[in-house]
Short mmCIF file of C-alpha atoms in Angstrom, two decimals:
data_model
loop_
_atom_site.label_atom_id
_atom_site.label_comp_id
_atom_site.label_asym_id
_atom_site.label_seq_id
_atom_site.Cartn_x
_atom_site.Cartn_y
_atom_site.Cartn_z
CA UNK A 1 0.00 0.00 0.00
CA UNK A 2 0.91 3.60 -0.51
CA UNK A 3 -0.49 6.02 1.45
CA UNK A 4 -0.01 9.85 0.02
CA UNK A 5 -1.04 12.77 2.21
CA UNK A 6 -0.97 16.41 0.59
CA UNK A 7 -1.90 19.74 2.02
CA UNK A 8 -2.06 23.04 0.16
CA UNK A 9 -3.85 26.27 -0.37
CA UNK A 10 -2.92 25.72 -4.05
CA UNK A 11 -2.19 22.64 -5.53
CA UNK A 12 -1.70 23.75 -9.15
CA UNK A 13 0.39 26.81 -7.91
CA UNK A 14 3.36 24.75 -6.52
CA UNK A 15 2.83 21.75 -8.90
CA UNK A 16 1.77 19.78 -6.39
CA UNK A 17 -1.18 18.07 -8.02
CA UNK A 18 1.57 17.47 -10.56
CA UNK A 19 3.20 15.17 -8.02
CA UNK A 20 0.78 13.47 -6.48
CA UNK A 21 -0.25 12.05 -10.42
CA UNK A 22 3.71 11.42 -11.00
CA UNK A 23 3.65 9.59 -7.85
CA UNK A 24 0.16 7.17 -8.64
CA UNK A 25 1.33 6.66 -11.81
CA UNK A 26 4.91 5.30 -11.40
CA UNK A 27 3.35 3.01 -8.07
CA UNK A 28 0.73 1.90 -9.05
CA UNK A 29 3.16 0.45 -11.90
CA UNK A 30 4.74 -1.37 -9.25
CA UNK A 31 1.81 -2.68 -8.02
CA UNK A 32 1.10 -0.47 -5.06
CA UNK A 33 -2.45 0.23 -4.20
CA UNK A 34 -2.25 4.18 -3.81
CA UNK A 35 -4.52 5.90 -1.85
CA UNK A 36 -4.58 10.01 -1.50
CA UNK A 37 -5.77 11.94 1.28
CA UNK A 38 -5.73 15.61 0.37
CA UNK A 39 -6.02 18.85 3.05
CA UNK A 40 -6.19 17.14 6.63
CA UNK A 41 -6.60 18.80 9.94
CA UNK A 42 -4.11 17.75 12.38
CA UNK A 43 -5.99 15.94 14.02
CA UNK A 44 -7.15 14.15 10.92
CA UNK A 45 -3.41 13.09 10.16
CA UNK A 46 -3.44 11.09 12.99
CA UNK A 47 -6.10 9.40 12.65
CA UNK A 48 -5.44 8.53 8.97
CA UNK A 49 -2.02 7.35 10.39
CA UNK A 50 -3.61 5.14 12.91
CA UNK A 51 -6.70 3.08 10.54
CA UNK A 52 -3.12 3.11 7.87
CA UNK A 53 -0.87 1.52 10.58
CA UNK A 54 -4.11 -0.59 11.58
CA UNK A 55 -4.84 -2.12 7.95
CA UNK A 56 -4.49 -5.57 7.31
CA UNK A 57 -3.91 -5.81 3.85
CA UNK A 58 -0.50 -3.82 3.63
CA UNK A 59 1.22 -6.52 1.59
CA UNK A 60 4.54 -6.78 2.02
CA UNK A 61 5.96 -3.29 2.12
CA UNK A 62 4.08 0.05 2.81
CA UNK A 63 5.15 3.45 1.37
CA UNK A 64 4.17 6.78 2.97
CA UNK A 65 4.77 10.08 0.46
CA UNK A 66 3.88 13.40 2.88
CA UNK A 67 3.44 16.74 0.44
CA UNK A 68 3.20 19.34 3.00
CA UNK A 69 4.49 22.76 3.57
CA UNK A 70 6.55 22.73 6.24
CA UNK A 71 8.55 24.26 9.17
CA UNK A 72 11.68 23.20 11.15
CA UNK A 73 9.20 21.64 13.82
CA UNK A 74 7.22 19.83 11.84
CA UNK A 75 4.17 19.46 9.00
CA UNK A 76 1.86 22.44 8.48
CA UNK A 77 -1.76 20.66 8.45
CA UNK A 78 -4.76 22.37 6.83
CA UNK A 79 -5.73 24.03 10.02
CA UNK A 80 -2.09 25.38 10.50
CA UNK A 81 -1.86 23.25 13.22
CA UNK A 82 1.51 21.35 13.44
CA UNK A 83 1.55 17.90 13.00
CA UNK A 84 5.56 16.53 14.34
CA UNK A 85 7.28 14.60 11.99
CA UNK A 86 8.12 12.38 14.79
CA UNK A 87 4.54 11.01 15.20
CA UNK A 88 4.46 9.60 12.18
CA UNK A 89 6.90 6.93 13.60
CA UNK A 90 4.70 6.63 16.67
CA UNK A 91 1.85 4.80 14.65
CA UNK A 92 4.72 2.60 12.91
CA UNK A 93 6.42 0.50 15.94
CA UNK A 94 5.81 -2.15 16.26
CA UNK A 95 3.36 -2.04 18.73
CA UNK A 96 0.84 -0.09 17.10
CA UNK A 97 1.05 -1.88 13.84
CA UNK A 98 2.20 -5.47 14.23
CA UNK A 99 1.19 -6.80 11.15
CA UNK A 100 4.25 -4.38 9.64
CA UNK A 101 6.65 -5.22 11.89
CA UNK A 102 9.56 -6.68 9.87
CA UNK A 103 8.29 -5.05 6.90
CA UNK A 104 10.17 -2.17 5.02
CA UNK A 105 8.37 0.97 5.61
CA UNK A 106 9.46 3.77 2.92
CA UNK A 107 8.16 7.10 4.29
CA UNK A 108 9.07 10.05 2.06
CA UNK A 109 8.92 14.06 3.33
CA UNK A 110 8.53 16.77 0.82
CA UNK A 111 8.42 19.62 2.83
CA UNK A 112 10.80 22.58 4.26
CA UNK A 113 12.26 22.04 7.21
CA UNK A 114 13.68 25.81 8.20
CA UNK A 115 13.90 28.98 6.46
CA UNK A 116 17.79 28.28 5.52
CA UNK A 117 18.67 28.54 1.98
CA UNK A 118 22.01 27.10 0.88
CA UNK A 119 23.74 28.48 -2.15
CA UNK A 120 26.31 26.50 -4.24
CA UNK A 121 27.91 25.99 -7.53
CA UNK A 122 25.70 26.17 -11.07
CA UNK A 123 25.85 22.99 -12.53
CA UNK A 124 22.06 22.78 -14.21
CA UNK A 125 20.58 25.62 -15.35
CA UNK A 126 16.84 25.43 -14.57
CA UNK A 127 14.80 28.77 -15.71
CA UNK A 128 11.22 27.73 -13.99
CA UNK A 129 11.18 30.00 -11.15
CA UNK A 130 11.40 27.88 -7.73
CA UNK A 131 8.60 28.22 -4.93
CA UNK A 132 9.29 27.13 -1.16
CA UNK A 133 7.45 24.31 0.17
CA UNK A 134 7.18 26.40 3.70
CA UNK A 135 3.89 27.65 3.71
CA UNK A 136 5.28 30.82 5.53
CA UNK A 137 8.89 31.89 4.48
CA UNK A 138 8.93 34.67 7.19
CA UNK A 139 8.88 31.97 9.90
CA UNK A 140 12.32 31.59 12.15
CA UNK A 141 13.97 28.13 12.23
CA UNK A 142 13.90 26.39 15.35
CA UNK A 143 15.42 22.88 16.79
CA UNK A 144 14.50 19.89 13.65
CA UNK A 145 12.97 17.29 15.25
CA UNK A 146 14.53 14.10 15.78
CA UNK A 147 13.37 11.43 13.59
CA UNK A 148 15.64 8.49 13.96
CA UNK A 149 13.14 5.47 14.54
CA UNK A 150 13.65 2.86 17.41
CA UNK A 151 12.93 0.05 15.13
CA UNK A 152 14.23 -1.70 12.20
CA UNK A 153 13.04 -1.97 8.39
CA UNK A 154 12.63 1.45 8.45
CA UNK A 155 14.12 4.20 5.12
CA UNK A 156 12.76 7.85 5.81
CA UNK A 157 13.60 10.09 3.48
CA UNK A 158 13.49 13.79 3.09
CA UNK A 159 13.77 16.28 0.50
CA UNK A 160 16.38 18.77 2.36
CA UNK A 161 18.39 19.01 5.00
CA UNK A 162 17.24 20.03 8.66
CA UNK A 163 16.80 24.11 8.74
CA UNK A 164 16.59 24.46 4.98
CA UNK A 165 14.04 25.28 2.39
CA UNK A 166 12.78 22.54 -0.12
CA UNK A 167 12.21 24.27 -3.43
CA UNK A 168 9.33 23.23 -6.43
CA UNK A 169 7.75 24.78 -9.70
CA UNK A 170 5.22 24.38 -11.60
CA UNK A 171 6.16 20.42 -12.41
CA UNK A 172 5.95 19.76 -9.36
CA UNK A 173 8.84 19.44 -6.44
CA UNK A 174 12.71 18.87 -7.84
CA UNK A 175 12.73 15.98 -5.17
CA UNK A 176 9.69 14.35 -6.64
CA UNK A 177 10.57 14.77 -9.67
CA UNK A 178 13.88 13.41 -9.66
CA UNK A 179 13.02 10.18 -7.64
CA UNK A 180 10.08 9.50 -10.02
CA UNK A 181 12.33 9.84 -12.73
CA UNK A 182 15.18 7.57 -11.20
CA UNK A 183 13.05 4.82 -9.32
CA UNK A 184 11.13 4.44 -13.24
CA UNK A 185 14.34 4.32 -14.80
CA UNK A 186 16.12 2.03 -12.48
CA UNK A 187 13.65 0.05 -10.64
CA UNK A 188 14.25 -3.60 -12.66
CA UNK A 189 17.85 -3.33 -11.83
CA UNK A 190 18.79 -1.31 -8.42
CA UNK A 191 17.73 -1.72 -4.90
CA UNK A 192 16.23 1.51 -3.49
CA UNK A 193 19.23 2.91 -1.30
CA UNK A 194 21.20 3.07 -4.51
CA UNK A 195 18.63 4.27 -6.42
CA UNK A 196 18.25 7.10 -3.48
CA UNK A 197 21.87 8.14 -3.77
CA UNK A 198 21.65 8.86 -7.57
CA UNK A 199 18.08 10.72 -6.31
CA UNK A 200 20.67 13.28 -4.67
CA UNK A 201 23.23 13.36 -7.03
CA UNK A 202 20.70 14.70 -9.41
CA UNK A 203 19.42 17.11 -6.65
CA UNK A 204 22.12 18.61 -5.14
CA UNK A 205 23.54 19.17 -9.08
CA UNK A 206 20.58 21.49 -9.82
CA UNK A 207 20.75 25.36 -10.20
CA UNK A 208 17.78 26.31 -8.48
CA UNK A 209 16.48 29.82 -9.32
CA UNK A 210 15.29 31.56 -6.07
CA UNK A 211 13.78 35.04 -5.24
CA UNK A 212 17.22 35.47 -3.50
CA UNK A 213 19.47 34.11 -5.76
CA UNK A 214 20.79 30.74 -6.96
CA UNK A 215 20.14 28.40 -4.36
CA UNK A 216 21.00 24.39 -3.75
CA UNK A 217 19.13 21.58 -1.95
CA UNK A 218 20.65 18.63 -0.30
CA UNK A 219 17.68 15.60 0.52
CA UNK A 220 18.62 13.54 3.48
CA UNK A 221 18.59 9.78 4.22
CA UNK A 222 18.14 7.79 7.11
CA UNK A 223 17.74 4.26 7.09
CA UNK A 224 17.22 1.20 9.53
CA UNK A 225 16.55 -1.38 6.72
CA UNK A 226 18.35 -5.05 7.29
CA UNK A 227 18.16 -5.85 3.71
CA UNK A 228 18.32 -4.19 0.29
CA UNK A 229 14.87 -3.08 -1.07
CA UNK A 230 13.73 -4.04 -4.76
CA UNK A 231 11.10 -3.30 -6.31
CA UNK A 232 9.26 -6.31 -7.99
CA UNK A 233 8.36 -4.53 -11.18
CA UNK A 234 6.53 -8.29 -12.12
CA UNK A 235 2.58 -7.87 -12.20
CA UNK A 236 0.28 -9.44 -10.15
CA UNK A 237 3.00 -8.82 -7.21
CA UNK A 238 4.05 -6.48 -4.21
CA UNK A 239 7.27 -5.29 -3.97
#
């Protein structure tokens, strides 16, 4: 199963409804049943979280995509409440979903994480003009959260580092659209860590066009799985 959440006040305006259609397509290729949840409360995260973590027809791997504007503490829900990253782990142990423990659980962040932007050398020349997946780009940075999980079979990934801006256009978020674009090209013949590390190559190569300047992003990795993931692009399977 693949559960996508995505909150905006404008989907088309920060190509966000551009990836959540990327993202159905390519998994739903690999046999994923892909279920959206657009604009949730807060409160309404969590208990999406909870029936998700509760399901028990997950197969044999779950993947969780989160497009959200952001801030260094956390997701900005469709109240403005904010939802901590951290929870989202909380419904995963073990105890609250046994029927994925030992499974690989792929949960992917595309939001900011701060207000920092980090500038670099040009090495792709991109003329779309970026947006900021913040929400509110006047907002101060505070302490990331801590995100490591407890448990094993676990690969979070995020689309910057903690503090920083993650930056999209019109097609949709460069994150997205580079690990759509590498997991479709490579998925019959690399496991997904490797695939992840060409993910940001191609990311942290971009020249990304900001109100302030020429900016970079860097996504981040963490990963607690015991065995190389590969996705079984054979139909009538799970990966």
């Amino acid at each position: 199963m693949c559960l996508v959440i995505a909150i905006s006040d404008d989907f088309e305006g920060d190509g966000m409804n551009r990836d959540i259609e990327n993202i159905s397509t390519l998994f739903q290729k690999l046999n994923y049943l892909v279920c959206i949840c657009r604009n949730l409360t807060a409160r309404e995260i969590g208990e999406r979280l909870k029936m998700f973590a509760e399901d028990e027809d997950h197969g044999d791997s779950v993947i969780l995509f989160f497009l959200v504007h952001g801030t260094a503490q956390g997701m900005v829900a469709a109240d403005k409440q904010i939802f901590e990253t951290r929870r989202v782990f909380e419904y995963l142990k073990p105890a609250n979903a046994p029927r994925l423990a030992g499974k690989p659980k792929l949960v992917f962040f595309e939001q900011c994480r701060g207000t920092g932007s980090e500038t670099g050398y040009v090495i792709i020349q991109d003329t779309k003009k970026a947006v900021r997946r913040s929400g509110r780009a006047h907002e101060s940075a505070g302490k990331a959260p801590t995100t490591i999980p407890k448990f094993s079979d676990v690969l979070i990934s995020h689309a910057t580092m903690p503090g920083y801006y993650a930056y999209a256009n019109g097609d949709g978020a460069y994150h997205i659209q580079n690990l759509v674009q590498t997991i479709s090209e490579r998925a019959h013949e690399s496991h997904l860590e490797e695939m992840l590390v060409e993910v940001r190559r191609r990311v942290c190569a971009l020249d990304i066009d900001d109100e302030e300047g020429t900016v970079k992003q860097m996504p981040m990795m963490t990963s607690t799985l015991t065995k190389r993931f590969f996705f079984n692009t054979n139909s009538h399977s799970q990966a």
